[in-house]
Coordinates of C-alpha atoms and ligand atoms in Angstrom, one line a residue:
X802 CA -43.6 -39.0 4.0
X803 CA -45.5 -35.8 4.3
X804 CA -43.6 -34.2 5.9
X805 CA -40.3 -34.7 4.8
X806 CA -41.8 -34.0 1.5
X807 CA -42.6 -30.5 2.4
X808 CA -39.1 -29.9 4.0
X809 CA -37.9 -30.8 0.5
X810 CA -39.9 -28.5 -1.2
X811 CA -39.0 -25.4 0.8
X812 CA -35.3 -26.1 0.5
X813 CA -35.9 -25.4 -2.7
X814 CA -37.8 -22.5 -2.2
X815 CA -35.6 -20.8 0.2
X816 CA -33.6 -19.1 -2.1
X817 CA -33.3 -15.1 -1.2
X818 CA -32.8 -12.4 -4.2
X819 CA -31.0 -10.5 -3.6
X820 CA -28.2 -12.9 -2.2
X821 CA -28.7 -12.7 1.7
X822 CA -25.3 -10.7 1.9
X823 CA -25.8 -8.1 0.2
X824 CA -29.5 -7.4 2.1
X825 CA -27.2 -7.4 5.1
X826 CA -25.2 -4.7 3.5
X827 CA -28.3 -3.2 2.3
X828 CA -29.9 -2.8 5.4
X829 CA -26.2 -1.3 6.4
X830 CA -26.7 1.1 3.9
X831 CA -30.2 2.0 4.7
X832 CA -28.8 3.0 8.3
X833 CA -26.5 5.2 7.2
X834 CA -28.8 6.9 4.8
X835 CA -30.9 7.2 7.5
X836 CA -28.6 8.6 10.6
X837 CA -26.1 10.6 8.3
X838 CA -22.9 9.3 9.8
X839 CA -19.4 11.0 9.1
X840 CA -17.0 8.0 10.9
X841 CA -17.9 4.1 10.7
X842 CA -15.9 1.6 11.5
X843 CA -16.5 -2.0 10.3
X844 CA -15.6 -5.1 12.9
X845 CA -15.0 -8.5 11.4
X846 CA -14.4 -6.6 8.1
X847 CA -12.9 -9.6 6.4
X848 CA -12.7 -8.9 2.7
X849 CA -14.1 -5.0 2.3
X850 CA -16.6 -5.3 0.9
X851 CA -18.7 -3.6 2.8
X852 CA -16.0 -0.8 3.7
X853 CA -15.9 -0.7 -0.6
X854 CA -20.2 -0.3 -0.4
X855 CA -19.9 2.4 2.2
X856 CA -17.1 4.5 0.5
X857 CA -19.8 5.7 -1.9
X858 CA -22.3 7.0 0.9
X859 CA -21.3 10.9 0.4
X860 CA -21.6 11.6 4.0
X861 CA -18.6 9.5 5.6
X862 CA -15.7 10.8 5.8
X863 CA -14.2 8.5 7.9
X864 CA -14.6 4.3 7.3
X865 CA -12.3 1.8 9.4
X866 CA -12.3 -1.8 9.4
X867 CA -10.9 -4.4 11.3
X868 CA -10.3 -8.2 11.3
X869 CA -8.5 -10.7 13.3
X870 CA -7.0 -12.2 10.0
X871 CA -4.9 -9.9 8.1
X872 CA -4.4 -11.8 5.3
X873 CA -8.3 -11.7 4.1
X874 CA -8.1 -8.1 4.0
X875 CA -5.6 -7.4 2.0
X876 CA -7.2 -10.3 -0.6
X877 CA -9.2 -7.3 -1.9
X878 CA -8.1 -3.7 0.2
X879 CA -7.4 -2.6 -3.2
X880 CA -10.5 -2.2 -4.1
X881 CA -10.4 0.8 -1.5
X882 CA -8.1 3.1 -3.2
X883 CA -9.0 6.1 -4.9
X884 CA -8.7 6.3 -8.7
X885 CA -7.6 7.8 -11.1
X886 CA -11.4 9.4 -11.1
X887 CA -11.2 10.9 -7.8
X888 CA -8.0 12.4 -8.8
X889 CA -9.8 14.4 -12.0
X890 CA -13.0 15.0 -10.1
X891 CA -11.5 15.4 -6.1
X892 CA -14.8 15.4 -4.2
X893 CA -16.5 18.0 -1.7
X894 CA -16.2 15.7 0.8
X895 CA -13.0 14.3 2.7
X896 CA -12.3 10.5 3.1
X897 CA -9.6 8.4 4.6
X898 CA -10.3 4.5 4.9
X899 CA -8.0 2.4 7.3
X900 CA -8.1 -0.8 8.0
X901 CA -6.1 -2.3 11.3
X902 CA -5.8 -5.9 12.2
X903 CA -6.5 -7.1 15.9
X904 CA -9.0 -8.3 17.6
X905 CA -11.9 -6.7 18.9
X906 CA -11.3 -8.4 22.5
X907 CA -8.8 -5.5 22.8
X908 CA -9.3 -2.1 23.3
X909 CA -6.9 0.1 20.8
X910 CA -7.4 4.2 20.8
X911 CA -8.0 4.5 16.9
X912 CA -11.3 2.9 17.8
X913 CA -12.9 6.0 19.3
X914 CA -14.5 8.8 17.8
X915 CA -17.0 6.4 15.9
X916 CA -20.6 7.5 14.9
X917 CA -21.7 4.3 13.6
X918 CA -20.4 0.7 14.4
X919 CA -21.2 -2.4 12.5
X920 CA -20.9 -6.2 13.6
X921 CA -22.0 -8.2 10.4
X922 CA -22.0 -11.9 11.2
X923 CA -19.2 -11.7 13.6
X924 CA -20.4 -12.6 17.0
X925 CA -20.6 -16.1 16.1
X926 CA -17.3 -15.9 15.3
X927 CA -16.4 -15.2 18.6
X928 CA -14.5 -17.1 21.2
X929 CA -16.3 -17.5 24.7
X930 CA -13.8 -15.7 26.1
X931 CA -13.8 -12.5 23.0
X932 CA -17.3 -12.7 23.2
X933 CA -17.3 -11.9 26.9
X934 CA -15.3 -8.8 26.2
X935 CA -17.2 -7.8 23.6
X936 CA -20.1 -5.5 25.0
X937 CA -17.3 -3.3 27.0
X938 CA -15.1 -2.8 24.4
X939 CA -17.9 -1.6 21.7
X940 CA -20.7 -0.4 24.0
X941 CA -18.3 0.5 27.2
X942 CA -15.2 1.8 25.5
X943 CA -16.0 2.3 21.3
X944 CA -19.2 3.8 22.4
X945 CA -20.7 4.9 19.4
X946 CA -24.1 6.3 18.7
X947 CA -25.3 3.4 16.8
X948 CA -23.9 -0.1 16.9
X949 CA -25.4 -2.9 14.5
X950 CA -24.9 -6.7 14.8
X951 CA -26.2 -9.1 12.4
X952 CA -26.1 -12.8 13.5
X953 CA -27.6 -15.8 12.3
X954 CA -30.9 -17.3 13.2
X955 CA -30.7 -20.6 14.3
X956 CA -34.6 -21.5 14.4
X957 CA -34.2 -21.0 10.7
X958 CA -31.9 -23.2 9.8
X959 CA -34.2 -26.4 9.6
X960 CA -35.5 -24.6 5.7
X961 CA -31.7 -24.3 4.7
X962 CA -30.5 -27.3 2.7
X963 CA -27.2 -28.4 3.8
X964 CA -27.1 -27.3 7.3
X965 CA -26.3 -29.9 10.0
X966 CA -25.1 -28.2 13.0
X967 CA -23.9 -24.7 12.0
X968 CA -23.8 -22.7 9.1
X969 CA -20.4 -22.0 8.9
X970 CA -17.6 -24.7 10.4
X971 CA -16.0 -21.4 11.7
X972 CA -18.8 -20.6 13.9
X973 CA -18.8 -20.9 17.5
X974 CA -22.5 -20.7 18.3
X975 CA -25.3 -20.1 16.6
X976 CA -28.4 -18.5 18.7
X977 CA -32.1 -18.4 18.2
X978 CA -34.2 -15.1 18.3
X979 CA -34.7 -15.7 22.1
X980 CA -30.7 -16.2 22.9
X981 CA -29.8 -13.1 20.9
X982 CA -32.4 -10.9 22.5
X983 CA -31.5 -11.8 26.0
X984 CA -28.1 -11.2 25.2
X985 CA -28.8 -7.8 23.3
X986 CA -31.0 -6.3 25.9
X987 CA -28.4 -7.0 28.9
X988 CA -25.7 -5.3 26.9
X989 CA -28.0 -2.4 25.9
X990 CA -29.0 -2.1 29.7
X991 CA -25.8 -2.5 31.0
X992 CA -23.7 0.3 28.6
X993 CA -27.3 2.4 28.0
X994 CA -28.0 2.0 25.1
X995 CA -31.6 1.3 23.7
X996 CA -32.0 -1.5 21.0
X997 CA -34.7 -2.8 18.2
X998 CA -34.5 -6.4 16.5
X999 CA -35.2 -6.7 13.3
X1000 CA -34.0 -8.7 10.1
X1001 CA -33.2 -9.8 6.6
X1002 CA -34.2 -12.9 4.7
X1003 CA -38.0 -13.3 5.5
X1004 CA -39.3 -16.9 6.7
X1005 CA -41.8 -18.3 4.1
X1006 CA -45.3 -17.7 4.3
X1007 CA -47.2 -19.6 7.1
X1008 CA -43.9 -19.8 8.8
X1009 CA -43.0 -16.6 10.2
X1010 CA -43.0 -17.5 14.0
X1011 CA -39.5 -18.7 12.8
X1012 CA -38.4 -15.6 12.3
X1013 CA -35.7 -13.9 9.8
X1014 CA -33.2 -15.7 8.2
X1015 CA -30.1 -13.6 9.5
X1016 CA -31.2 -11.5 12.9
X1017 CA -30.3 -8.0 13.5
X1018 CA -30.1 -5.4 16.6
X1019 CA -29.8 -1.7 16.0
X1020 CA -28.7 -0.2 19.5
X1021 CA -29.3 3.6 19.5
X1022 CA -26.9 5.3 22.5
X1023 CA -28.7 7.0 25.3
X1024 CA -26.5 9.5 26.7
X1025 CA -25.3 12.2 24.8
X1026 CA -22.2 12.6 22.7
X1027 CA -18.5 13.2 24.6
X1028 CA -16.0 14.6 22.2
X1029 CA -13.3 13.5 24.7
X1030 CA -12.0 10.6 26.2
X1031 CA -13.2 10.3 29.4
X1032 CA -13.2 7.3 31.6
X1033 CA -11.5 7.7 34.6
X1034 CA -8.6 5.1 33.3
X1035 CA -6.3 6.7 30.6
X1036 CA -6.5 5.4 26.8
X1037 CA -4.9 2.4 26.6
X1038 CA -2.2 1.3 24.3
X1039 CA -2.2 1.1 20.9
X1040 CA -2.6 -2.5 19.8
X1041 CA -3.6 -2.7 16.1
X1042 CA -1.5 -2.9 13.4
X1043 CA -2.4 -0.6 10.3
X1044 CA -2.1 -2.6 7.5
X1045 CA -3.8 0.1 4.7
X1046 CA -4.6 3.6 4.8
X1047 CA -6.1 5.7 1.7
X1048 CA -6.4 9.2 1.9
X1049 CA -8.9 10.5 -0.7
X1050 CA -8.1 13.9 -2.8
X1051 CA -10.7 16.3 -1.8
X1052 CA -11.4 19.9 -2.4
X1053 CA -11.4 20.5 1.6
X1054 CA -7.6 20.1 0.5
X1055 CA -5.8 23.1 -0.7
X1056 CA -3.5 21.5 -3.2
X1057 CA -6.6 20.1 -4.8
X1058 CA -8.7 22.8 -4.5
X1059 CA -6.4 25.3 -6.5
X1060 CA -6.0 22.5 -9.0
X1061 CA -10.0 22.4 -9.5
X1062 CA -9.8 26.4 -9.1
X1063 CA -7.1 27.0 -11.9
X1064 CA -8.8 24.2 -14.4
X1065 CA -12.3 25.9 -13.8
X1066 CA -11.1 29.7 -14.3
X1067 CA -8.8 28.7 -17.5
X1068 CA -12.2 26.5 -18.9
X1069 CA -14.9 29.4 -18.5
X1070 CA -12.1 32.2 -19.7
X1071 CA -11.5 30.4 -23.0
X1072 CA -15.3 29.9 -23.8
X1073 CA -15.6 33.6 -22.8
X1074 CA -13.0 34.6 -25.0
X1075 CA -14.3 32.0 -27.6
X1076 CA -17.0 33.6 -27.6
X1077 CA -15.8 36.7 -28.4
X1078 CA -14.0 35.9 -30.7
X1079 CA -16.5 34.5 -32.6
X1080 CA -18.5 37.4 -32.7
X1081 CA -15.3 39.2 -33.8
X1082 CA -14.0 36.4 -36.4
X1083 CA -17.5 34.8 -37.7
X1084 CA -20.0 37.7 -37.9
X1085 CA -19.4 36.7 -41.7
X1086 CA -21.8 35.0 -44.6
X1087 CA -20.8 32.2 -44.4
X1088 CA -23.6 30.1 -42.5
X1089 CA -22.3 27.0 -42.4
X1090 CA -19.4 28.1 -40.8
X1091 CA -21.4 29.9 -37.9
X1092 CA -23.3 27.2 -37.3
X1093 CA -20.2 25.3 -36.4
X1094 CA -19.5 27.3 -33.9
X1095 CA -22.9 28.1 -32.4
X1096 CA -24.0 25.1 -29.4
X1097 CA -20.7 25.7 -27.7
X1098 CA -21.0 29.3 -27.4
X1099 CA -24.3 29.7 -26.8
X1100 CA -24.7 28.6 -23.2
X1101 CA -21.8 31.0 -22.4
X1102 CA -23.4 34.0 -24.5
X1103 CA -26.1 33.5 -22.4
X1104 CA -24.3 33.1 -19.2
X1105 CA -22.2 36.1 -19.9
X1106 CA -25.7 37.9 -20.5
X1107 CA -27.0 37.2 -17.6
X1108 CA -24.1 37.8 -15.5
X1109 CA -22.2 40.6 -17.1
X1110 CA -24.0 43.7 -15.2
X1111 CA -21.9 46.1 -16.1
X1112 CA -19.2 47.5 -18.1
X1113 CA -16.3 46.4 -16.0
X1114 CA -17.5 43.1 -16.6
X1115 CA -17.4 42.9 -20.4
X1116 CA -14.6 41.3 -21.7
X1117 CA -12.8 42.9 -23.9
X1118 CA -10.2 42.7 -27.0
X1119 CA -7.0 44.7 -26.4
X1120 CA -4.7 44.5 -29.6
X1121 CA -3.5 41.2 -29.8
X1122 CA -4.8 40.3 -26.0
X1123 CA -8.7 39.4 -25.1
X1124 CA -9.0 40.3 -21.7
X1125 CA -11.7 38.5 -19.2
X1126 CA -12.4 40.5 -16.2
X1127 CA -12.2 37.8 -12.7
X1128 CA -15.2 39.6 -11.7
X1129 CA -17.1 38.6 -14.6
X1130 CA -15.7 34.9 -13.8
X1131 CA -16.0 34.9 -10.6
X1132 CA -19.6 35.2 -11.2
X1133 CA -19.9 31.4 -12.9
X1134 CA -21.6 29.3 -10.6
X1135 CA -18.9 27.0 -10.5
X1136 CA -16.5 29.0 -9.7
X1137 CA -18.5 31.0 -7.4
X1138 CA -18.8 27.3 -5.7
X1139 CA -15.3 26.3 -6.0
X1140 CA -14.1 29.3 -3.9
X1141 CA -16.8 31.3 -2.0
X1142 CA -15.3 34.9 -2.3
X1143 CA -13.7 36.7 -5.0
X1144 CA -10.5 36.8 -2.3
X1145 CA -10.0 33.5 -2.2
X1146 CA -10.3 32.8 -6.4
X1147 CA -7.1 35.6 -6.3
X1148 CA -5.3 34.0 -4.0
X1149 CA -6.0 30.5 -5.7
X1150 CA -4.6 31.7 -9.3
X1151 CA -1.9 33.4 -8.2
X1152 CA 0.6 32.7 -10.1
X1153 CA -1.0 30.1 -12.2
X1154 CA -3.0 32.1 -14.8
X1155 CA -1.6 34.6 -16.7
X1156 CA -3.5 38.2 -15.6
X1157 CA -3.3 41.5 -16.4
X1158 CA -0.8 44.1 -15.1
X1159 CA -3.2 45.2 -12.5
X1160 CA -4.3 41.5 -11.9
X1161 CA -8.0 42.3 -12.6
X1162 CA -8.0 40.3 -16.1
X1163 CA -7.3 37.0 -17.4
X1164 CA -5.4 37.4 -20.4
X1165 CA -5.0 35.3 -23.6
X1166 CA -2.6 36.4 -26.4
X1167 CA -4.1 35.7 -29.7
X1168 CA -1.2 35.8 -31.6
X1169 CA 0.7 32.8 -30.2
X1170 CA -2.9 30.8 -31.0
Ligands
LIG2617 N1 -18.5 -8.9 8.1 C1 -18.2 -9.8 7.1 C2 -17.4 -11.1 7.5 C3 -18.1 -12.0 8.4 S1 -17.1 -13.4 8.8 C4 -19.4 -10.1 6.2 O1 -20.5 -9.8 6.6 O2 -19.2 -10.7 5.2 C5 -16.4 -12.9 10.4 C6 -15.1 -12.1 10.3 O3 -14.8 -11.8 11.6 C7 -13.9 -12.9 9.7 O4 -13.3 -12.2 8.7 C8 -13.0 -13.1 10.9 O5 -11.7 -13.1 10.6 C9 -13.4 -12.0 11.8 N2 -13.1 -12.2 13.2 C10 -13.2 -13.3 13.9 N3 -12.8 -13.1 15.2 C11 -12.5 -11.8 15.3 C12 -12.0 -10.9 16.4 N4 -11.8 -11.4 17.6 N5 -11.8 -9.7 16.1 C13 -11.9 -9.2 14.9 N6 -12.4 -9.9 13.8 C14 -12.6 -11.2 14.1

C-alpha cells in the first residue's frame, strides 16, 4: 500500500519543463554551440523540427536530414524555406537544407562530408537487422567528427505513468544504461571513435541510480579529418531520394551581394546629400522647421565628420547635381563591410547608380526631386 502509493505520487511528479523534447534538442544545440559545426546532418529527422531549430545556429551552413518515411517530412519541410526576411536581409553566411528519404541501413554519397551527426531517438526505431548496419554506415562510412544518439532509458520507465512495455508501440527495443553503454563503447572501439554518456530528464531526488530519463552518447572521432573519400571500395550508389532542397540568399552570393551593395550606397548617398542639403535649404529662422530635420541628419553629420579627411571627400553641390564622392562612401562601415575594397564597391555599382562622368561621384539631380 506503501509502496504503490509512492509510485503514484511520482507519476505525478515526473513531469519535465521544459517538455523532454525540446531538452533533447537543447542539448543538440548546446553541441553545436560548442564544436562550431558548418555541415550537420539529422537521421530519423521525421518532422524538422530539429533541422528548423538548427537553421538559426549562424555557423552551419550545411543541415541534411533524413527519414525512412517521406510523408512525415514533408508534414512540415516548409517550415524550412527561407522568407521573405532572408530575402531583404541575405545573411553573411551560406545555407542550403536538404532533406533525402532512405534508410540509414544504406550507404548513399550525399551522406559524406558531415561535421556533426545526430541520432535523436532513432535507434529504437531500428530493425535488428538496420540496427546491425548502423555503426558502419555512420561511424565506418558517414564518419563524422561528432555523432550523437539519444535513446530511451528503460530503467526509468517504472516513474512514467502509462508505460507498459515500451514507450512508443513503434519501438523495437528499449535498453537500459548498461545495454546502451556496451553497445556504444563497442561501436566507438570498433570505428575509433571515443564516447561520453550523459543525459536529459533528471531522475527524482533519492533516485538517481536510475539514471536520466532519455540517455545520450556524444562520440568524438579520433583520427583526423580526410577531405576525400577514401576507403579502398569506390562511393557507392546514390540511393536517396531528395524530396526538398532550399538554398538560402546570402551575401557569399554575388547576385545578392550587389543587391545589398547598391541598396547600401543609394541609402548612405541620400543622407549625405540630405544632409547637405539641409545645411543649404534650412540654415533659415525658422526653428521649428530645423528641428524637423535635425535626428536624421545628425548621425550622418557626424559620420561625414569623422570620415571626410579631406577635400576630395566633401561632397559637394554642382548646379542642379549634389555630388558624393565613393571615397567618402566607401568609408561607411557598412559599406566598407559589404565589399572590402574600394575596387570591388566600383565593380558592384556599375551600372546601377548613377555616377559622375569620371565615375568618382554619385550623383543626384535636384531638379527632378
Ligand atoms: N528525431 C526525431 C524523431 C524520432 S522518431 C525526434 O527526435 O523527434 C524516429 C524517426 O526515425 C521516425 O521519423 C522514423 O520514420 C525514422 N526512422 C525509422 N527507421 C529509420 C531508418 N531505417 N532510416 C531512417 N529513418 C528511420
Amino acid at each position: 500500500m506503501d509502496k504503490d502509493f509512492r509510485e503514484e505520487e511520482f507519476t505525478k511528479v515526473i513531469k519535465f519543463t521544459p517538455p523532454l523534447y525540446k531538452q533533447r534538442y537543447q542539448f543538440v544545440k548546446d553541441l553545436v554551440e560548442k564544436y562550431k559545426p558548418k555541415k550537420v546532418a539529422d537521421l530519423g529527422c521525421a518532422d524538422c523540427r530539429l533541422l528548423w531549430m538548427l537553421k538559426f545556429c549562424s555557423c552551419i551552413e550545411v543541415l541534411a536530414g533524413l527519414d525512412i518515411c517521406a510523408s512525415v517530412m514533408k508534414e512540415n519541410m516548409h517550415t524550412l524555406s527561407p522568407l521573405p526576411f532572408d530575402y531583404l536581409q541575405p545573411s553573411e553566411r551560406s545555407l542550403t537544407v536538404t532533406l533525402h528519404h532512405g534508410s540509414i541501413a544504406h550507404k548513399d554519397p550525399c551522406m559524406l562530408g558531415f561535421d556533426l551527426v545526430t541520432c535523436i531517438e532513432l535507434i529504437e526505431h531500428l530493425e535488428e537487422s538496420e540496427l546491425k548496419k548502423f555503426p558502419e554506415v555512420v561511424f565506418g562510412f558517414m564518419a563524422p567528427s561528432i555523432v550523437v544518439i539519444s535513446t530511451p532509458n528503460s530503467e526509468f520507465n517504472p516513474l512514467l505513468p502509462g508505460v507498459v512495455l515500451y514507450r512508443h508501440p513503434d519501438h523495437k527495443f528499449e535498453w537500459n544504461q548498461a545495454q546502451f553503454q556496451s553497445w556504444a563503447l563497442e561501436a566507438a572501439k570498433c570505428y575509433d571513435y571515443s564516447v561520453e554518456f550523459t543525459g536529459v530528464g533528471h531522475p527524482p531526488t533519492g533516485m538517481e541510480n536510475v539514471g536520466f530519463c532519455t540517455q545520450i552518447g556524444v562520440f568524438v572521432r579520433k583520427y583526423p579529418q580526410t577531405s576525400e573519400f577514401v576507403q579502398s571500395e569506390k562511393p557507392p550508389e546514390a540511393v536517396y531520394k531528395t524530396v526538398f532542397k532550399a538554398v538560402y540568399p546570402s551575401l557569399k552570393d554575388e547576385k545578392y551581394l550587389q543587391n545589398a551593395v547598391v541598396s547600401e550606397v543609394i541609402f548612405t548617398a541620400q543622407n549625405i546629400k540630405h544632409h547637405l542639403m539641409s545645411k543649404y535649404e534650412y540654415d533659415d529662422d525658422d526653428p521649428e522647421r530645423k528641428s524637423r530635420f535635425q535626428p536624421s541628419v545628425d548621425y550622418f553629420s557626424d559620420c561625414l565628420r569623422k570620415l571626410v579627411v579631406d577635400q576630395t571627400m566633401e561632397p559637394f553641390v554642382n548646379g542642379n547635381e549634389v555630388c558624393i564622392p565613393l571615397v567618402t562612401i566607401f568609408s561607411f562601415p557598412k559599406v566598407n563591410r559589404l565589399c572590402g575594397t574600394f575596387e570591388k564597391l566600383c565593380k558592384l555599382i556599375a551600372g546601377k547608380v548613377t555616377l559622375s562622368s569620371d565615375g568618382s561621384a554619385v550623383v543626384f539631380n535636384t531638379e527632378h526631386e
